[in-house]
Amino acid sequence: MSRSYKAIAETAVQDLYEVTSAFDSVSAIFTLMLEIFPEDSTPHAFAQLGTLGLKDWYTKVYQWCECMENEMDDANVGAQKAPPLPHYLLDQRSSDVAEAISAERAHATRWWTHLNEMRRRKELPEWVAAGIGTHDEHDLMLESRKTVNQALFGSDDLGGDQQYRAVVLE
């Protein structure tokens, strides 16, 4: 699972607010101790120290929450004001992605071909050779390429790849 930095920050702020609620609960315990134990007792002194420490931490955490919320608000406003990428940059990125995918596919096809040839020459262990170079595997590869193209470019077109088998696979 992959979350955006914004989602992580929002979760962190919510968690910190929950910490302040926990501080309130602990503070209630210290307040009760202050009421029950005599002023000259050790538990009363501990309750006073605890109350002071909690107030300090409560303030720090609450200020941190407010700061983070302000930063996230500023980031949201900045993101909304940011101009969209110029069309030529989008085209260039699409072109770069298409080239990278094409290079990866050429590499994968080269290795698939080598493994298929090794399978045909019976140079692979049976457990490896069982799924290499079959019609089903080739069809699966073409389908996955179509899926990637559809997701990235909105088209099933495989470009220069042929959607049929030019040679009979064994």
XYZ file of N, CA and C in Angstrom:
510
model
N 0.847 -1.162 0.000
C 0.000 0.000 0.000
C 0.897 1.231 0.000
N 0.547 2.142 -0.885
C 1.337 3.356 -0.983
C 0.425 4.553 -0.738
N 0.828 5.396 0.230
C 0.024 6.574 0.543
C 0.823 7.817 0.204
N 0.104 8.883 -0.074
C 0.760 10.151 -0.371
C 1.297 10.763 0.923
N 2.230 11.695 0.757
C 2.759 12.401 1.922
C 1.646 13.164 2.623
N 0.714 13.682 1.855
C -0.411 14.430 2.425
C -1.247 13.523 3.317
N -1.544 12.321 2.833
C -2.348 11.384 3.625
C -1.613 10.987 4.906
N -0.309 10.800 4.812
C 0.486 10.450 5.992
C 0.477 11.599 6.993
N 0.633 12.834 6.515
C 0.631 14.001 7.399
C -0.732 14.167 8.063
N -1.803 13.970 7.307
C -3.142 14.093 7.892
C -3.358 13.050 8.989
N -2.894 11.837 8.753
C -3.001 10.787 9.764
C -2.176 11.152 10.997
N -0.988 11.692 10.781
C -0.121 12.076 11.896
C -0.778 13.159 12.745
N -1.387 14.148 12.114
C -2.056 15.207 12.875
C -3.204 14.621 13.687
N -3.976 13.749 13.064
C -5.094 13.127 13.788
C -4.574 12.323 14.985
N -3.488 11.578 14.781
C -2.901 10.806 15.885
C -2.420 11.724 17.010
N -1.828 12.864 16.643
C -1.355 13.787 17.666
C -2.516 14.393 18.450
N -3.617 14.666 17.771
C -4.799 15.143 18.499
C -5.298 14.079 19.470
N -5.196 12.812 19.073
C -5.590 11.730 19.980
C -4.650 11.660 21.182
N -3.377 11.989 20.974
C -2.419 12.037 22.081
C -2.841 13.117 23.074
N -3.301 14.269 22.569
C -3.752 15.321 23.490
C -4.961 14.852 24.287
N -5.818 14.023 23.678
C -6.951 13.462 24.420
C -6.460 12.521 25.515
N -5.429 11.755 25.218
C -4.849 10.866 26.227
C -4.245 11.688 27.366
N -3.608 12.806 27.012
C -3.070 13.698 28.050
C -4.192 14.177 28.981
N -5.354 14.466 28.396
C -6.489 14.910 29.214
C -6.880 13.831 30.219
N -6.866 12.566 29.769
C -7.225 11.464 30.673
C -6.220 11.331 31.812
N -4.948 11.405 31.489
C -3.905 11.301 32.518
C -3.976 12.509 33.455
N -4.267 13.675 32.898
C -4.397 14.878 33.714
C -5.532 14.731 34.721
N -6.599 14.081 34.306
C -7.719 13.865 35.224
C -7.285 12.998 36.402
N -6.427 12.008 36.147
C -5.916 11.154 37.223
C -5.073 11.984 38.192
N -4.184 12.844 37.636
C -3.352 13.683 38.496
C -4.206 14.658 39.301
N -5.236 15.200 38.694
C -6.129 16.127 39.406
C -6.811 15.407 40.562
N -7.252 14.180 40.326
C -7.876 13.390 41.384
C -6.874 13.122 42.511
N -5.633 12.810 42.133
C -4.600 12.584 43.150
C -4.368 13.848 43.982
N -4.383 15.003 43.303
C -4.177 16.266 44.029
C -5.294 16.511 45.041
N -6.493 16.088 44.704
C -7.634 16.285 45.598
C -7.638 15.288 46.757
N -7.162 14.071 46.525
C -7.250 13.003 47.530
C -6.088 13.057 48.530
N -4.863 13.235 48.019
C -3.698 13.151 48.895
C -3.402 14.499 49.545
N -2.910 14.461 50.781
C -2.564 15.711 51.474
C -1.408 16.426 50.760
N -1.373 17.730 50.910
C -0.382 18.545 50.201
C 1.062 18.204 50.569
N 1.293 17.713 51.739
C 2.669 17.411 52.148
C 3.071 15.958 51.854
N 2.266 15.232 51.080
C 2.569 13.828 50.789
C 3.337 13.692 49.464
N 4.041 12.565 49.360
C 4.793 12.268 48.137
C 3.854 12.102 46.932
N 2.728 11.355 47.034
C 1.834 11.236 45.873
C 1.322 12.600 45.388
N 1.067 13.509 46.305
C 0.612 14.847 45.922
C 1.706 15.574 45.135
N 2.946 15.438 45.610
C 4.075 16.073 44.914
C 4.242 15.483 43.512
N 4.117 14.136 43.389
C 4.206 13.492 42.078
C 3.083 13.961 41.151
N 1.902 14.117 41.704
C 0.769 14.588 40.910
C 1.008 16.016 40.415
N 1.621 16.855 41.254
C 1.940 18.221 40.825
C 2.957 18.210 39.682
N 4.015 17.391 39.846
C 5.025 17.277 38.778
C 4.400 16.747 37.487
N 3.556 15.722 37.637
C 2.896 15.152 36.467
C 2.017 16.161 35.758
N 1.287 16.942 36.523
C 0.410 17.962 35.945
C 1.220 19.004 35.184
N 2.316 19.449 35.759
C 3.163 20.439 35.084
C 3.768 19.868 33.796
N 4.273 18.634 33.900
C 4.854 17.988 32.722
C 3.833 17.793 31.613
N 2.634 17.362 32.001
C 1.581 17.160 31.007
C 1.174 18.460 30.331
N 1.049 19.529 31.125
C 0.678 20.821 30.537
C 1.708 21.243 29.506
N 2.989 21.042 29.813
C 4.061 21.409 28.886
C 3.962 20.592 27.594
N 3.830 19.285 27.743
C 3.739 18.419 26.561
C 2.452 18.655 25.782
N 1.360 18.887 26.481
C 0.095 19.160 25.815
C 0.240 20.398 24.930
N 0.858 21.435 25.467
C 1.061 22.666 24.700
C 1.937 22.412 23.481
N 3.037 21.688 23.665
C 3.942 21.402 22.547
C 3.224 20.616 21.450
N 2.516 19.564 21.821
C 1.841 18.720 20.828
C 0.734 19.500 20.121
N -0.031 20.266 20.879
C -1.112 21.047 20.287
C -0.556 22.098 19.309
N 0.530 22.760 19.693
C 1.151 23.737 18.794
C 1.695 23.056 17.536
N 2.249 21.881 17.694
C 2.758 21.126 16.556
C 1.611 20.759 15.616
N 0.471 20.355 16.160
C -0.707 20.036 15.337
C -1.153 21.260 14.540
N -1.249 22.392 15.223
C -1.667 23.608 14.535
C -0.671 23.997 13.441
N 0.596 23.859 13.733
C 1.636 24.172 12.758
C 1.516 23.259 11.535
N 1.345 21.972 11.779
C 1.218 21.025 10.669
C -0.038 21.300 9.848
N -1.137 21.607 10.505
C -2.363 21.927 9.772
C -2.169 23.167 8.906
N -1.502 24.183 9.451
C -1.232 25.385 8.659
C -0.346 25.072 7.458
N 0.689 24.256 7.681
C 1.579 23.874 6.584
C 0.819 23.108 5.507
N -0.061 22.185 5.928
C -0.845 21.421 4.946
C -1.806 22.330 4.191
N -2.422 23.292 4.907
C -3.303 24.250 4.229
C -2.530 25.058 3.198
N -1.337 25.545 3.588
C -0.507 26.310 2.654
C -0.115 25.464 1.449
N 0.226 24.187 1.695
C 0.605 23.293 0.597
C -0.582 23.053 -0.336
N -1.780 22.901 0.237
C -2.969 22.699 -0.598
C -3.252 23.921 -1.460
N -3.119 25.121 -0.867
C -3.345 26.348 -1.621
C -2.302 26.470 -2.732
N -1.051 26.157 -2.405
C 0.014 26.217 -3.407
C -0.212 25.232 -4.541
N -0.693 24.041 -4.200
C -0.947 23.025 -5.228
C -2.090 23.455 -6.137
N -3.103 24.106 -5.563
C -4.238 24.549 -6.369
C -3.847 25.706 -7.285
N -2.893 26.537 -6.837
C -2.472 27.683 -7.634
C -1.435 27.306 -8.684
N -0.800 26.144 -8.522
C 0.258 25.753 -9.452
C -0.331 25.556 -10.846
N 0.308 26.142 -11.842
C -0.217 25.988 -13.193
C -0.004 24.559 -13.682
N -0.898 24.075 -14.520
C -0.704 22.735 -15.062
C 0.535 22.713 -15.955
N 1.074 21.526 -16.122
C 2.244 21.406 -16.992
C 1.875 21.797 -18.421
N 2.773 22.486 -19.087
C 2.501 22.809 -20.490
C 2.335 21.532 -21.312
N 1.563 21.644 -22.361
C 1.251 20.476 -23.190
C 2.514 19.782 -23.712
N 3.519 20.589 -24.119
C 4.724 19.978 -24.668
C 5.470 19.147 -23.628
N 5.389 19.534 -22.336
C 6.038 18.730 -21.294
C 5.287 17.419 -21.096
N 3.956 17.477 -21.148
C 3.178 16.242 -21.033
C 3.502 15.308 -22.198
N 3.588 15.864 -23.398
C 3.934 15.051 -24.563
C 5.327 14.449 -24.406
N 6.274 15.244 -23.899
C 7.641 14.756 -23.713
C 7.671 13.641 -22.675
N 6.933 13.816 -21.575
C 6.895 12.767 -20.559
C 6.276 11.502 -21.125
N 5.196 11.634 -21.875
C 4.563 10.469 -22.493
C 5.541 9.776 -23.427
N 6.275 10.585 -24.173
C 7.270 10.016 -25.089
C 8.369 9.296 -24.312
N 8.831 9.903 -23.218
C 9.872 9.277 -22.391
C 9.382 7.957 -21.799
N 8.141 7.965 -21.312
C 7.568 6.743 -20.737
C 7.445 5.667 -21.817
N 6.955 6.047 -22.987
C 6.799 5.084 -24.079
C 8.150 4.486 -24.475
N 9.188 5.317 -24.522
C 10.521 4.816 -24.858
C 11.045 3.865 -23.786
N 10.831 4.209 -22.520
C 11.296 3.342 -21.432
C 10.570 1.997 -21.459
N 9.270 2.038 -21.685
C 8.498 0.789 -21.761
C 8.952 -0.038 -22.952
N 9.183 0.611 -24.069
C 9.646 -0.096 -25.265
C 10.997 -0.771 -25.018
N 11.904 -0.058 -24.354
C 13.223 -0.631 -24.050
C 13.087 -1.820 -23.107
N 12.229 -1.700 -22.086
C 12.023 -2.808 -21.151
C 11.420 -4.000 -21.876
N 10.473 -3.759 -22.773
C 9.837 -4.843 -23.523
C 10.819 -5.525 -24.461
N 11.696 -4.745 -25.075
C 12.714 -5.338 -25.948
C 13.636 -6.240 -25.139
N 14.008 -5.777 -23.951
C 14.859 -6.573 -23.066
C 14.135 -7.865 -22.645
N 12.888 -7.737 -22.233
C 12.111 -8.908 -21.800
C 11.923 -9.887 -22.946
N 11.640 -9.375 -24.141
C 11.450 -10.252 -25.309
C 12.739 -10.981 -25.645
N 13.862 -10.284 -25.538
C 15.160 -10.916 -25.809
C 15.392 -12.085 -24.853
N 15.140 -11.849 -23.550
C 15.347 -12.932 -22.587
C 14.328 -14.049 -22.764
N 13.092 -13.703 -23.097
C 12.066 -14.716 -23.343
C 12.505 -15.593 -24.507
N 13.070 -14.961 -25.549
C 13.540 -15.714 -26.721
C 14.691 -16.643 -26.338
N 15.642 -16.138 -25.550
C 16.770 -16.984 -25.117
C 16.270 -18.178 -24.299
N 15.380 -17.922 -23.364
C 14.859 -19.010 -22.534
C 14.066 -20.010 -23.369
N 13.309 -19.499 -24.336
C 12.554 -20.396 -25.204
C 13.499 -21.294 -25.997
N 14.573 -20.708 -26.521
C 15.551 -21.508 -27.276
C 16.224 -22.537 -26.377
N 16.548 -22.148 -25.158
C 17.143 -23.110 -24.221
C 16.154 -24.234 -23.900
N 14.887 -23.882 -23.774
C 13.861 -24.913 -23.524
C 13.790 -25.878 -24.697
N 13.799 -25.339 -25.898
C 13.698 -26.191 -27.090
C 14.902 -27.130 -27.204
N 16.078 -26.669 -26.770
C 17.286 -27.506 -26.809
C 17.404 -28.379 -25.567
N 16.379 -28.313 -24.696
C 16.335 -29.088 -23.453
C 17.526 -28.784 -22.544
N 17.883 -27.500 -22.465
C 18.974 -27.042 -21.612
C 18.472 -26.471 -20.292
N 17.165 -26.487 -20.076
C 16.582 -25.966 -18.847
C 16.031 -27.094 -17.999
N 16.055 -26.945 -16.691
C 15.390 -27.947 -15.852
C 13.895 -27.975 -16.193
N 13.282 -29.100 -16.008
C 11.871 -29.262 -16.378
C 10.974 -28.257 -15.646
N 11.266 -27.994 -14.363
C 10.411 -27.075 -13.615
C 10.471 -25.656 -14.168
N 11.569 -25.286 -14.834
C 11.672 -23.979 -15.467
C 11.044 -24.023 -16.857
N 11.335 -25.087 -17.593
C 10.908 -25.201 -18.985
C 9.401 -25.331 -19.136
N 8.717 -25.761 -18.100
C 7.282 -26.034 -18.209
C 6.483 -24.813 -18.679
N 6.834 -23.609 -18.250
C 6.031 -22.452 -18.615
C 6.694 -21.502 -19.593
N 7.854 -21.871 -20.123
C 8.616 -20.965 -20.975
C 8.317 -21.242 -22.444
N 8.006 -20.190 -23.166
C 7.858 -20.296 -24.617
C 6.558 -20.925 -25.076
N 5.585 -21.026 -24.214
C 4.315 -21.624 -24.620
C 3.422 -20.579 -25.275
N 2.420 -21.065 -26.000
C 1.444 -20.159 -26.600
C 0.739 -19.349 -25.514
N 0.390 -20.014 -24.422
C -0.311 -19.329 -23.339
C 0.542 -18.210 -22.745
N 1.824 -18.477 -22.573
C 2.700 -17.454 -22.012
C 2.836 -16.274 -22.966
N 2.951 -16.554 -24.246
C 3.052 -15.490 -25.237
C 1.779 -14.645 -25.246
N 0.632 -15.304 -25.198
C -0.643 -14.577 -25.159
C -0.758 -13.730 -23.895
N -0.302 -14.273 -22.766
C -0.326 -13.531 -21.504
C 0.558 -12.287 -21.589
N 1.714 -12.426 -22.221
C 2.612 -11.301 -22.394
C 1.944 -10.217 -23.244
N 1.284 -10.604 -24.340
C 0.600 -9.623 -25.178
C -0.538 -8.937 -24.422
N -1.277 -9.700 -23.625
C -2.380 -9.122 -22.852
C -1.862 -8.137 -21.806
N -0.761 -8.480 -21.143
C -0.229 -7.559 -20.136
C 0.279 -6.285 -20.803
N 0.838 -6.389 -21.990
C 1.279 -5.199 -22.712
C 0.079 -4.314 -23.077
N -1.008 -4.947 -23.508
C -2.220 -4.185 -23.828
C -2.747 -3.467 -22.588
N -2.723 -4.151 -21.456
C -3.214 -3.563 -20.208
C -2.390 -2.342 -19.819
N -1.063 -2.458 -19.926
C -0.184 -1.332 -19.609
C -0.449 -0.173 -20.571
N -0.545 -0.470 -21.856
C -0.807 0.584 -22.836
C -2.139 1.279 -22.558
N -3.160 0.495 -22.220
C -4.477 1.072 -21.944
C -4.415 1.971 -20.711
N -3.733 1.514 -19.675
C -3.653 2.287 -18.431
C -2.862 3.576 -18.612
N -1.774 3.520 -19.357
C -0.910 4.692 -19.496
C -1.291 5.618 -20.642
N -1.734 5.029 -21.754
C -1.932 5.836 -22.955
C -3.370 5.826 -23.475
N -4.242 5.033 -22.827
C -5.632 4.986 -23.258
C -5.833 4.251 -24.564
N -4.916 3.373 -24.910
C -5.008 2.637 -26.169
C -4.468 1.228 -25.981
N -5.081 0.276 -26.688
C -4.585 -1.106 -26.663
C -3.491 -1.330 -27.690
N -3.238 -0.343 -28.511
C -2.292 -0.480 -29.607
C -0.924 -0.882 -29.075
N -0.386 -1.931 -29.641
C 0.939 -2.390 -29.222
C 2.049 -1.806 -30.082
N 1.733 -0.841 -30.867
C 2.758 -0.214 -31.698
C 3.300 -1.195 -32.706
N 4.611 -1.371 -32.733
C 5.247 -2.249 -33.699
C 5.077 -3.724 -33.404
N 4.623 -4.087 -32.219
C 4.452 -5.493 -31.889
C 3.305 -6.083 -32.687
N 3.470 -7.306 -33.105
C 2.407 -7.980 -33.841
C 1.511 -8.697 -32.857
N 0.205 -8.674 -33.140
C -0.736 -9.299 -32.228
C -1.015 -10.740 -32.618
N -0.251 -11.280 -33.536
C -0.397 -12.670 -33.932
C 0.979 -13.320 -33.911
N 0.994 -14.618 -33.976
C 2.270 -15.347 -33.958
C 2.788 -15.482 -35.370
N 3.939 -14.905 -35.615
C 4.544 -14.993 -36.941
C 5.203 -16.356 -37.155
N 5.634 -16.973 -36.046
C 6.251 -18.298 -36.144
C 5.509 -19.242 -35.208
N 5.515 -20.480 -35.542
C 4.859 -21.474 -34.701
C 5.754 -21.756 -33.508
N 5.188 -21.636 -32.339
C 5.934 -21.906 -31.113
C 5.701 -23.367 -30.735
N 6.743 -23.995 -30.266
C 6.604 -25.407 -29.842
C 6.460 -25.512 -28.357
